[in-house]
Amino acid sequence: MLGLTVDHLLYIVRGAGWTLVLSLMGFVGGTIIGLPIALARSSRVWVLRAVSSAFVQLVQGIPLPVIMFVVYFGLSISGFELPALVAAGLAMTAYSGAYLGEIWKGCIEAVPKTQWEAAECLALTPMQRLADVILPQAMRIAIPPTVGFLVQIVKNTSYSVVIGFFDLTYSAKVINNSTYKPFTVFTIAAVLYFVICYPMSVMSRRFERKLKRA
Amino acid sequence: MIYEFDFSFLDEYGPDLWNGTLLTLWMTAISIIPGFILGTACAVGRLYGPPWLQRATTVYVEAIRNTPLVIQVFWLFFGLAVLSIRIDAFYAAVIALVINVGAYTAEIMRAGFESIPKGQVEAASCLALSRWQMLLYVQLPQAVERVYPALVSQFILMMLATSIMSQISAPELTGVAYQIQSFTFRGFEVYVVIAVVYLALVTLLRAVLLGLATVAFPRRRRLGTPL
């Protein structure tokens, strides 16, 4: 079929599975560090703002493949014999944490100032204001861009090919090296990426329209 | 075990790193302009073109935006090799980048065109401007001005994306780093050094593009609205 055997296709599908695993790691890790970053970026304490902003600038100013290399080689010189999955997962965490932090910071700031003031008038503590008034509203605003960013996460896991992580891109490259059918192999890989990403793009746009109407 | 950092490779491979940096900048520079033109053309086609053109640009934009750049460049580079078309990795990279950034720019520019108040177009048609004149002199400058910050971010992301071209052995900054790493086995140091170089390049590019904006859009500057 298509000049490839069933084994070849299964190999590519297995790669796609690892792409999903890495995407999930990136999103979960990114959420864990992105949320504090978003809060720190919009905080009143200047130290928190400075540190979180420095982290974001740093990650957004370095290409993801280079971040992957730094983590990969950094782990290996510190004496840890960790697989590429861990290095790729950590790099994706840093990457998506920085971007999600920026996105969510925007969402927190998009909640009208009067909401803070109204919450203050109700004698809520700063923590209560944030957790009970602002964040629930910010979360609604955050859904469309967050789903949209998932597409970026899935696509950018492909950069883990530089450290030899066995994902969809890597498996396609291996199959191409043995069969030398680049158009077939990379079209299959592109279609698989598209099948994963496109529904999320559509969903993101739909949420956005819904938010505009509401 | 205490690891000893060793940056002595900089003496020997400094010139290579410099060449890689120049190639990264050059690759970015000659991809941005055709990419921007392609993207703008697609945005216009998608908004004002005949139905078949609208559909075609939509397919192009969605296909590119939902697949990774690495796959696109592999498809192009290895595919051309099979057709026994020999092109330099550099040009394969530039073609892939133009196609890629064109799709993203199309979306950005579409938002720009859509954000222009209807009155502007009505005023332009009252002045008896032709469709093309209206587009070129009224809509395009305003659209660019409105989405300029988004364009700057996109171009910076694109410069960072050139790093993946090391995978088709283009000797840009990351490609050079990879070679040095394989000669010296100093992976960590090499990549820390080029991470710093990329940070500097991003700062430089952002400063240049924003500086360009204060010259190109003096109206905004006078109004005092931040770009």
Tab-separated table of C-alpha atoms in Angstrom:
chain	number	residue	atom	x	y	z
A	1	MET	CA	0.000	0.000	0.000
A	2	LEU	CA	1.422	3.355	-1.102
A	3	GLY	CA	4.762	1.611	-1.480
A	4	LEU	CA	4.928	1.025	2.258
A	5	THR	CA	4.256	-2.141	4.236
A	6	VAL	CA	1.803	-2.384	7.098
A	7	ASP	CA	4.777	-2.506	9.481
A	8	HIS	CA	5.981	0.836	8.187
A	9	LEU	CA	2.578	2.372	8.762
A	10	LEU	CA	2.330	0.896	12.248
A	11	TYR	CA	5.741	2.314	13.043
A	12	ILE	CA	4.569	5.802	12.046
A	13	VAL	CA	1.382	5.429	14.073
A	14	ARG	CA	3.471	4.442	17.100
A	15	GLY	CA	5.459	7.626	16.595
A	16	ALA	CA	2.180	9.551	16.524
A	17	GLY	CA	1.315	7.978	19.878
A	18	TRP	CA	4.524	9.343	21.397
A	19	THR	CA	3.760	12.744	19.904
A	20	LEU	CA	0.492	12.709	21.835
A	21	VAL	CA	2.264	11.619	25.032
A	22	LEU	CA	4.793	14.417	24.717
A	23	SER	CA	2.052	16.955	23.909
A	24	LEU	CA	0.184	15.919	27.033
A	25	MET	CA	3.356	16.249	29.117
A	26	GLY	CA	3.935	19.689	27.638
A	27	PHE	CA	0.408	20.830	28.362
A	28	VAL	CA	0.237	19.465	31.916
A	29	GLY	CA	3.718	20.743	32.769
A	30	GLY	CA	2.980	24.023	31.037
A	31	THR	CA	-0.180	24.462	33.089
A	32	ILE	CA	1.638	23.725	36.336
A	33	ILE	CA	4.240	26.418	35.764
A	34	GLY	CA	2.178	28.675	33.474
A	35	LEU	CA	-0.479	29.464	36.073
A	36	PRO	CA	1.971	30.808	38.697
A	37	ILE	CA	3.726	32.734	35.921
A	38	ALA	CA	0.461	34.328	34.810
A	39	LEU	CA	-0.302	35.330	38.408
A	40	ALA	CA	3.247	36.597	38.981
A	41	ARG	CA	3.203	38.570	35.717
A	42	SER	CA	0.053	40.414	36.791
A	43	SER	CA	1.048	40.713	40.447
A	44	ARG	CA	1.650	43.959	42.322
A	45	VAL	CA	4.979	42.755	43.753
A	46	TRP	CA	7.705	43.951	41.394
A	47	VAL	CA	10.144	41.115	42.199
A	48	LEU	CA	7.607	38.530	41.074
A	49	ARG	CA	6.917	40.519	37.925
A	50	ALA	CA	10.624	40.880	37.134
A	51	VAL	CA	11.497	37.209	37.688
A	52	SER	CA	8.538	35.839	35.746
A	53	SER	CA	9.057	38.335	32.945
A	54	ALA	CA	12.742	37.378	32.705
A	55	PHE	CA	11.792	33.711	32.417
A	56	VAL	CA	9.263	34.422	29.681
A	57	GLN	CA	11.703	36.614	27.733
A	58	LEU	CA	14.367	33.942	28.037
A	59	VAL	CA	12.203	31.073	26.783
A	60	GLN	CA	10.567	33.131	24.034
A	61	GLY	CA	13.952	34.345	22.812
A	62	ILE	CA	15.530	30.922	22.322
A	63	PRO	CA	14.437	28.467	19.624
A	64	LEU	CA	12.731	25.390	21.015
A	65	PRO	CA	15.254	22.973	19.433
A	66	VAL	CA	18.038	24.815	21.270
A	67	ILE	CA	16.100	24.614	24.546
A	68	MET	CA	15.787	20.883	23.940
A	69	PHE	CA	19.521	20.545	23.339
A	70	VAL	CA	20.380	22.583	26.445
A	71	VAL	CA	18.107	20.466	28.649
A	72	TYR	CA	19.286	17.235	27.047
A	73	PHE	CA	23.009	17.952	27.405
A	74	GLY	CA	22.500	19.743	30.706
A	75	LEU	CA	20.878	16.637	32.186
A	76	SER	CA	23.615	14.405	30.883
A	77	ILE	CA	26.475	16.498	32.345
A	78	SER	CA	24.750	16.640	35.708
A	79	GLY	CA	25.168	12.867	35.746
A	80	PHE	CA	21.571	11.873	35.093
A	81	GLU	CA	21.200	9.182	32.489
A	82	LEU	CA	17.734	10.239	31.487
A	83	PRO	CA	15.983	9.284	28.280
A	84	ALA	CA	15.173	11.823	25.579
A	85	LEU	CA	11.537	11.679	26.701
A	86	VAL	CA	12.405	13.414	29.970
A	87	ALA	CA	14.523	16.082	28.276
A	88	ALA	CA	11.842	16.693	25.661
A	89	GLY	CA	9.138	16.785	28.339
A	90	LEU	CA	11.063	19.315	30.434
A	91	ALA	CA	11.783	21.487	27.404
A	92	MET	CA	8.128	21.398	26.339
A	93	THR	CA	7.137	22.284	29.910
A	94	ALA	CA	9.370	25.358	29.912
A	95	TYR	CA	8.203	26.335	26.451
A	96	SER	CA	4.474	25.979	26.996
A	97	GLY	CA	4.734	27.379	30.533
A	98	ALA	CA	6.168	30.632	29.186
A	99	TYR	CA	3.619	30.992	26.393
A	100	LEU	CA	0.627	29.887	28.470
A	101	GLY	CA	1.771	32.264	31.210
A	102	GLU	CA	1.688	35.140	28.736
A	103	ILE	CA	-1.670	34.100	27.310
A	104	TRP	CA	-3.266	33.736	30.735
A	105	LYS	CA	-1.763	36.969	31.978
A	106	GLY	CA	-3.587	38.681	29.139
A	107	CYS	CA	-6.804	36.938	30.142
A	108	ILE	CA	-6.486	38.005	33.777
A	109	GLU	CA	-5.891	41.585	32.674
A	110	ALA	CA	-8.862	41.413	30.314
A	111	VAL	CA	-11.223	41.133	33.288
A	112	PRO	CA	-12.516	44.697	33.854
A	113	LYS	CA	-10.826	46.612	36.686
A	114	THR	CA	-14.235	47.388	38.182
A	115	GLN	CA	-14.555	43.707	39.078
A	116	TRP	CA	-11.551	44.036	41.414
A	117	GLU	CA	-13.019	47.189	42.901
A	118	ALA	CA	-16.438	45.650	43.370
A	119	ALA	CA	-14.874	42.633	45.079
A	120	GLU	CA	-12.949	44.973	47.358
A	121	CYS	CA	-16.168	46.758	48.263
A	122	LEU	CA	-17.601	43.420	49.347
A	123	ALA	CA	-14.696	43.181	51.808
A	124	LEU	CA	-13.210	40.103	50.176
A	125	THR	CA	-9.562	39.397	50.954
A	126	PRO	CA	-7.098	39.716	48.032
A	127	MET	CA	-6.982	35.925	47.707
A	128	GLN	CA	-10.761	35.679	47.643
A	129	ARG	CA	-10.976	38.462	45.069
A	130	LEU	CA	-8.597	36.576	42.823
A	131	ALA	CA	-9.937	33.067	43.322
A	132	ASP	CA	-13.677	33.737	43.522
A	133	VAL	CA	-14.176	36.778	41.307
A	134	ILE	CA	-11.373	37.296	38.812
A	135	LEU	CA	-10.138	33.807	37.901
A	136	PRO	CA	-13.546	32.324	37.058
A	137	GLN	CA	-14.103	35.185	34.610
A	138	ALA	CA	-10.561	35.029	33.255
A	139	MET	CA	-10.973	31.301	32.656
A	140	ARG	CA	-13.886	31.873	30.292
A	141	ILE	CA	-11.788	34.286	28.273
A	142	ALA	CA	-8.826	31.893	28.361
A	143	ILE	CA	-10.524	28.893	26.764
A	144	PRO	CA	-10.250	29.854	23.052
A	145	PRO	CA	-6.573	30.910	23.073
A	146	THR	CA	-5.611	27.945	25.260
A	147	VAL	CA	-7.207	25.444	22.875
A	148	GLY	CA	-5.529	27.312	20.015
A	149	PHE	CA	-2.183	27.010	21.744
A	150	LEU	CA	-2.629	23.235	22.058
A	151	VAL	CA	-2.111	23.152	18.300
A	152	GLN	CA	1.230	24.899	18.776
A	153	ILE	CA	2.199	22.378	21.446
A	154	VAL	CA	1.417	19.391	19.236
A	155	LYS	CA	3.231	20.889	16.253
A	156	ASN	CA	6.248	21.943	18.269
A	157	THR	CA	6.757	18.507	19.793
A	158	SER	CA	8.128	17.754	16.312
A	159	TYR	CA	11.259	19.702	17.292
A	160	SER	CA	12.133	16.910	19.720
A	161	VAL	CA	13.431	15.102	16.643
A	162	VAL	CA	16.684	17.032	17.176
A	163	ILE	CA	17.480	15.056	20.325
A	164	GLY	CA	16.365	11.824	18.741
A	165	PHE	CA	13.071	11.437	20.580
A	166	PHE	CA	10.893	8.832	18.878
A	167	ASP	CA	7.884	10.902	17.869
A	168	LEU	CA	5.842	11.141	14.680
A	169	THR	CA	8.459	13.242	12.873
A	170	TYR	CA	11.283	10.930	13.899
A	171	SER	CA	9.425	7.789	12.853
A	172	ALA	CA	8.623	9.361	9.482
A	173	LYS	CA	12.263	10.280	9.023
A	174	VAL	CA	13.365	6.733	9.807
A	175	ILE	CA	10.857	5.225	7.375
A	176	ASN	CA	11.929	7.681	4.702
A	177	ASN	CA	15.552	6.717	5.216
A	178	SER	CA	14.756	3.063	4.601
A	179	THR	CA	12.117	3.321	1.855
A	180	TYR	CA	13.091	6.615	0.248
A	181	LYS	CA	9.524	7.612	-0.506
A	182	PRO	CA	9.537	11.127	0.932
A	183	PHE	CA	6.288	12.323	-0.652
A	184	THR	CA	4.300	9.351	0.667
A	185	VAL	CA	5.915	9.191	4.086
A	186	PHE	CA	5.855	12.888	4.906
A	187	THR	CA	2.369	13.307	3.468
A	188	ILE	CA	1.169	10.578	5.835
A	189	ALA	CA	2.936	12.305	8.724
A	190	ALA	CA	1.467	15.680	7.742
A	191	VAL	CA	-2.021	14.163	7.513
A	192	LEU	CA	-1.635	12.621	10.979
A	193	TYR	CA	-0.545	15.965	12.452
A	194	PHE	CA	-3.412	17.646	10.650
A	195	VAL	CA	-5.926	15.136	12.007
A	196	ILE	CA	-4.717	15.870	15.547
A	197	CYS	CA	-4.471	19.656	15.171
A	198	TYR	CA	-7.328	20.703	12.919
A	199	PRO	CA	-10.199	19.781	15.280
A	200	MET	CA	-8.552	21.895	17.960
A	201	SER	CA	-8.207	24.846	15.566
A	202	VAL	CA	-11.886	24.578	14.695
A	203	MET	CA	-12.847	24.242	18.351
A	204	SER	CA	-10.785	27.279	19.297
A	205	ARG	CA	-12.534	29.401	16.660
A	206	ARG	CA	-15.945	28.148	17.736
A	207	PHE	CA	-15.254	29.034	21.385
A	208	GLU	CA	-14.102	32.453	20.280
A	209	ARG	CA	-17.307	33.125	18.387
A	210	LYS	CA	-19.338	31.948	21.352
A	211	LEU	CA	-17.430	34.273	23.658
A	212	LYS	CA	-17.982	37.215	21.321
A	213	ARG	CA	-21.721	36.595	21.239
A	214	ALA	CA	-22.035	36.210	24.981
B	1	MET	CA	31.355	14.550	40.297
B	2	ILE	CA	32.012	18.177	39.512
B	3	TYR	CA	31.643	19.081	35.897
B	4	GLU	CA	34.262	21.401	34.502
B	5	PHE	CA	32.950	23.876	32.032
B	6	ASP	CA	35.132	24.403	29.035
B	7	PHE	CA	34.445	27.203	26.602
B	8	SER	CA	37.793	26.949	24.806
B	9	PHE	CA	36.016	25.795	21.645
B	10	LEU	CA	35.092	29.435	21.127
B	11	ASP	CA	38.674	30.248	20.052
B	12	GLU	CA	38.746	27.656	17.344
B	13	TYR	CA	35.117	27.676	16.213
B	14	GLY	CA	34.294	31.331	16.779
B	15	PRO	CA	34.402	32.157	13.045
B	16	ASP	CA	32.092	29.229	12.269
B	17	LEU	CA	29.592	30.486	14.834
B	18	TRP	CA	29.812	33.954	13.327
B	19	ASN	CA	29.104	32.562	9.849
B	20	GLY	CA	26.188	30.571	11.226
B	21	THR	CA	24.786	33.712	12.830
B	22	LEU	CA	25.055	35.609	9.556
B	23	LEU	CA	23.354	32.777	7.692
B	24	THR	CA	20.504	32.723	10.226
B	25	LEU	CA	19.988	36.461	9.758
B	26	TRP	CA	20.256	36.223	5.981
B	27	MET	CA	17.813	33.316	5.851
B	28	THR	CA	15.362	35.311	7.961
B	29	ALA	CA	15.785	38.463	5.901
B	30	ILE	CA	15.168	36.883	2.517
B	31	SER	CA	12.196	34.882	3.792
B	32	ILE	CA	10.326	37.718	5.483
B	33	ILE	CA	9.643	39.903	2.451
B	34	PRO	CA	8.336	37.245	0.007
B	35	GLY	CA	6.492	35.624	2.937
B	36	PHE	CA	4.807	38.906	3.774
B	37	ILE	CA	3.825	39.528	0.145
B	38	LEU	CA	2.477	35.976	-0.238
B	39	GLY	CA	0.529	36.266	3.021
B	40	THR	CA	-0.956	39.634	2.116
B	41	ALA	CA	-1.972	38.345	-1.309
B	42	CYS	CA	-3.654	35.356	0.347
B	43	ALA	CA	-5.479	37.580	2.821
B	44	VAL	CA	-6.790	39.739	-0.029
B	45	GLY	CA	-7.736	36.646	-2.018
B	46	ARG	CA	-9.535	35.143	0.929
B	47	LEU	CA	-11.492	38.297	1.712
B	48	TYR	CA	-12.271	39.773	-1.684
B	49	GLY	CA	-11.473	37.072	-4.254
B	50	PRO	CA	-13.859	34.817	-6.191
B	51	PRO	CA	-15.202	31.790	-4.274
B	52	TRP	CA	-12.682	29.325	-5.736
B	53	LEU	CA	-9.798	31.557	-4.660
B	54	GLN	CA	-11.282	31.947	-1.193
B	55	ARG	CA	-11.497	28.188	-0.896
B	56	ALA	CA	-7.998	27.620	-2.229
B	57	THR	CA	-6.385	30.093	0.188
B	58	THR	CA	-8.359	28.631	3.088
B	59	VAL	CA	-7.041	25.155	2.277
B	60	TYR	CA	-3.475	26.487	2.027
B	61	VAL	CA	-3.658	28.412	5.301
B	62	GLU	CA	-5.257	25.556	7.261
B	63	ALA	CA	-2.943	22.890	5.839
B	64	ILE	CA	0.189	24.865	6.720
B	65	ARG	CA	-0.983	26.072	10.112
B	66	ASN	CA	-1.955	22.615	11.294
B	67	THR	CA	1.222	20.758	10.348
B	68	PRO	CA	4.746	21.282	11.724
B	69	LEU	CA	7.385	23.205	9.812
B	70	VAL	CA	9.807	20.280	10.151
B	71	ILE	CA	7.479	17.995	8.211
B	72	GLN	CA	6.947	20.679	5.569
B	73	VAL	CA	10.654	21.165	5.027
B	74	PHE	CA	11.352	17.401	4.986
B	75	TRP	CA	8.588	16.910	2.447
B	76	LEU	CA	10.068	19.618	0.254
B	77	PHE	CA	13.758	18.852	0.684
B	78	PHE	CA	13.701	15.060	0.438
B	79	GLY	CA	10.893	15.163	-2.082
B	80	LEU	CA	12.829	17.391	-4.461
B	81	ALA	CA	15.822	15.109	-4.084
B	82	VAL	CA	13.734	12.172	-5.302
B	83	LEU	CA	12.637	14.181	-8.320
B	84	SER	CA	16.391	14.589	-8.827
B	85	ILE	CA	16.086	18.328	-8.408
B	86	ARG	CA	19.236	19.263	-6.532
B	87	ILE	CA	18.822	22.429	-4.588
B	88	ASP	CA	20.918	23.744	-1.767
B	89	ALA	CA	19.574	23.134	1.739
B	90	PHE	CA	19.593	26.898	2.183
B	91	TYR	CA	17.128	27.471	-0.658
B	92	ALA	CA	14.933	24.565	0.417
B	93	ALA	CA	14.820	26.185	3.855
B	94	VAL	CA	13.933	29.589	2.424
B	95	ILE	CA	11.140	28.147	0.246
B	96	ALA	CA	9.694	26.255	3.198
B	97	LEU	CA	9.880	29.349	5.410
B	98	VAL	CA	8.196	31.572	2.814
B	99	ILE	CA	5.354	29.074	2.409
B	100	ASN	CA	5.072	28.720	6.180
B	101	VAL	CA	5.187	32.369	7.152
B	102	GLY	CA	2.857	33.210	4.253
B	103	ALA	CA	0.071	31.174	5.870
B	104	TYR	CA	0.494	32.847	9.269
B	105	THR	CA	0.789	36.314	7.750
B	106	ALA	CA	-2.392	35.661	5.770
B	107	GLU	CA	-4.338	35.185	9.008
B	108	ILE	CA	-2.757	38.230	10.640
B	109	MET	CA	-3.380	40.451	7.623
B	110	ARG	CA	-6.936	39.195	7.300
B	111	ALA	CA	-7.588	40.378	10.839
B	112	GLY	CA	-5.971	43.695	9.866
B	113	PHE	CA	-8.192	44.188	6.805
B	114	GLU	CA	-11.295	43.194	8.745
B	115	SER	CA	-10.556	45.723	11.482
B	116	ILE	CA	-10.642	48.718	9.116
B	117	PRO	CA	-13.853	50.730	9.610
B	118	LYS	CA	-16.304	50.466	6.696
B	119	GLY	CA	-16.356	54.248	6.405
B	120	GLN	CA	-12.804	54.221	5.083
B	121	VAL	CA	-13.758	52.067	2.109
B	122	GLU	CA	-16.896	54.123	1.495
B	123	ALA	CA	-14.882	57.339	1.619
B	124	ALA	CA	-12.365	55.861	-0.817
B	125	SER	CA	-15.081	54.900	-3.288
B	126	CYS	CA	-16.553	58.387	-3.000
B	127	LEU	CA	-13.196	59.679	-4.175
B	128	ALA	CA	-13.626	57.469	-7.248
B	129	LEU	CA	-10.581	55.354	-6.458
B	130	SER	CA	-10.430	52.095	-8.385
B	131	ARG	CA	-10.609	48.801	-6.478
B	132	TRP	CA	-6.833	48.401	-6.683
B	133	GLN	CA	-6.086	51.951	-5.650
B	134	MET	CA	-8.395	51.569	-2.684
B	135	LEU	CA	-6.659	48.370	-1.679
B	136	LEU	CA	-3.142	49.704	-2.153
B	137	TYR	CA	-3.457	53.228	-0.788
B	138	VAL	CA	-6.282	53.020	1.744
B	139	GLN	CA	-6.715	49.505	3.093
B	140	LEU	CA	-3.222	48.034	2.998
B	141	PRO	CA	-1.354	50.761	4.929
B	142	GLN	CA	-4.006	50.836	7.633
B	143	ALA	CA	-4.141	47.053	7.902
B	144	VAL	CA	-0.360	46.812	8.282
B	145	GLU	CA	-0.346	49.561	10.871
B	146	ARG	CA	-3.019	47.875	12.937
B	147	VAL	CA	-1.423	44.433	13.041
B	148	TYR	CA	2.193	45.533	13.070
B	149	PRO	CA	2.987	44.181	16.570
B	150	ALA	CA	1.580	40.780	15.581
B	151	LEU	CA	3.675	40.801	12.418
B	152	VAL	CA	6.808	41.587	14.424
B	153	SER	CA	6.118	38.638	16.749
B	154	GLN	CA	5.525	36.388	13.769
B	155	PHE	CA	8.781	37.390	12.085
B	156	ILE	CA	10.678	36.805	15.322
B	157	LEU	CA	9.095	33.367	15.710
B	158	MET	CA	10.183	32.724	12.153
B	159	MET	CA	13.774	33.641	12.881
B	160	LEU	CA	13.715	31.178	15.773
B	161	ALA	CA	12.184	28.578	13.475
B	162	THR	CA	15.201	28.725	11.140
B	163	SER	CA	16.985	26.685	13.824
B	164	ILE	CA	15.210	23.549	12.640
B	165	MET	CA	16.878	23.860	9.250
B	166	SER	CA	19.907	22.229	10.843
B	167	GLN	CA	17.880	19.045	10.277
B	168	ILE	CA	18.402	19.329	6.519
B	169	SER	CA	22.027	20.263	7.259
B	170	ALA	CA	21.783	23.947	6.473
B	171	PRO	CA	24.811	25.463	8.213
B	172	GLU	CA	22.880	28.136	10.130
B	173	LEU	CA	23.568	28.837	13.783
B	174	THR	CA	22.055	25.642	15.214
B	175	GLY	CA	23.554	23.560	12.423
B	176	VAL	CA	27.001	24.961	13.184
B	177	ALA	CA	26.467	24.290	16.880
B	178	TYR	CA	25.570	20.711	16.116
B	179	GLN	CA	28.804	20.242	14.170
B	180	ILE	CA	30.917	21.831	16.898
B	181	GLN	CA	29.196	19.623	19.437
B	182	SER	CA	30.087	16.514	17.488
B	183	PHE	CA	33.753	17.569	17.229
B	184	THR	CA	34.247	18.739	20.798
B	185	PHE	CA	31.644	16.758	22.785
B	186	ARG	CA	30.880	20.007	24.618
B	187	GLY	CA	27.149	19.915	23.897
B	188	PHE	CA	25.959	21.846	26.912
B	189	GLU	CA	28.429	24.714	26.546
B	190	VAL	CA	27.899	25.025	22.802
B	191	TYR	CA	24.128	25.254	23.103
B	192	VAL	CA	24.262	27.678	26.012
B	193	VAL	CA	26.453	29.931	23.884
B	194	ILE	CA	24.129	29.858	20.886
B	195	ALA	CA	21.093	30.341	23.153
B	196	VAL	CA	22.694	33.636	24.201
B	197	VAL	CA	23.342	34.521	20.553
B	198	TYR	CA	19.688	33.865	19.682
B	199	LEU	CA	18.559	36.055	22.591
B	200	ALA	CA	20.759	38.847	21.261
B	201	LEU	CA	19.410	38.375	17.719
B	202	VAL	CA	15.808	38.505	18.949
B	203	THR	CA	16.494	41.719	20.852
B	204	LEU	CA	18.206	43.186	17.800
B	205	LEU	CA	15.470	42.194	15.351
B	206	ARG	CA	12.717	43.477	17.623
B	207	ALA	CA	14.518	46.808	18.058
B	208	VAL	CA	15.006	47.169	14.294
B	209	LEU	CA	11.404	46.303	13.432
B	210	LEU	CA	9.940	48.552	16.118
B	211	GLY	CA	12.324	51.334	15.117
B	212	LEU	CA	11.075	50.940	11.586
B	213	ALA	CA	7.533	51.374	12.867
B	214	THR	CA	8.193	54.788	14.409
B	215	VAL	CA	9.445	55.938	11.007
B	216	ALA	CA	6.759	54.193	8.965
B	217	PHE	CA	3.767	55.075	11.138
B	218	PRO	CA	4.428	58.595	12.437
B	219	ARG	CA	0.710	59.156	12.914
B	220	ARG	CA	0.572	56.644	15.704
B	221	ARG	CA	3.597	58.105	17.356
B	222	ARG	CA	2.027	61.546	17.375
B	223	LEU	CA	-1.148	60.206	18.868
B	224	GLY	CA	0.938	58.642	21.584
B	225	THR	CA	-0.719	55.258	21.332
B	226	PRO	CA	1.681	52.415	21.981
B	227	LEU	CA	2.415	50.132	19.107
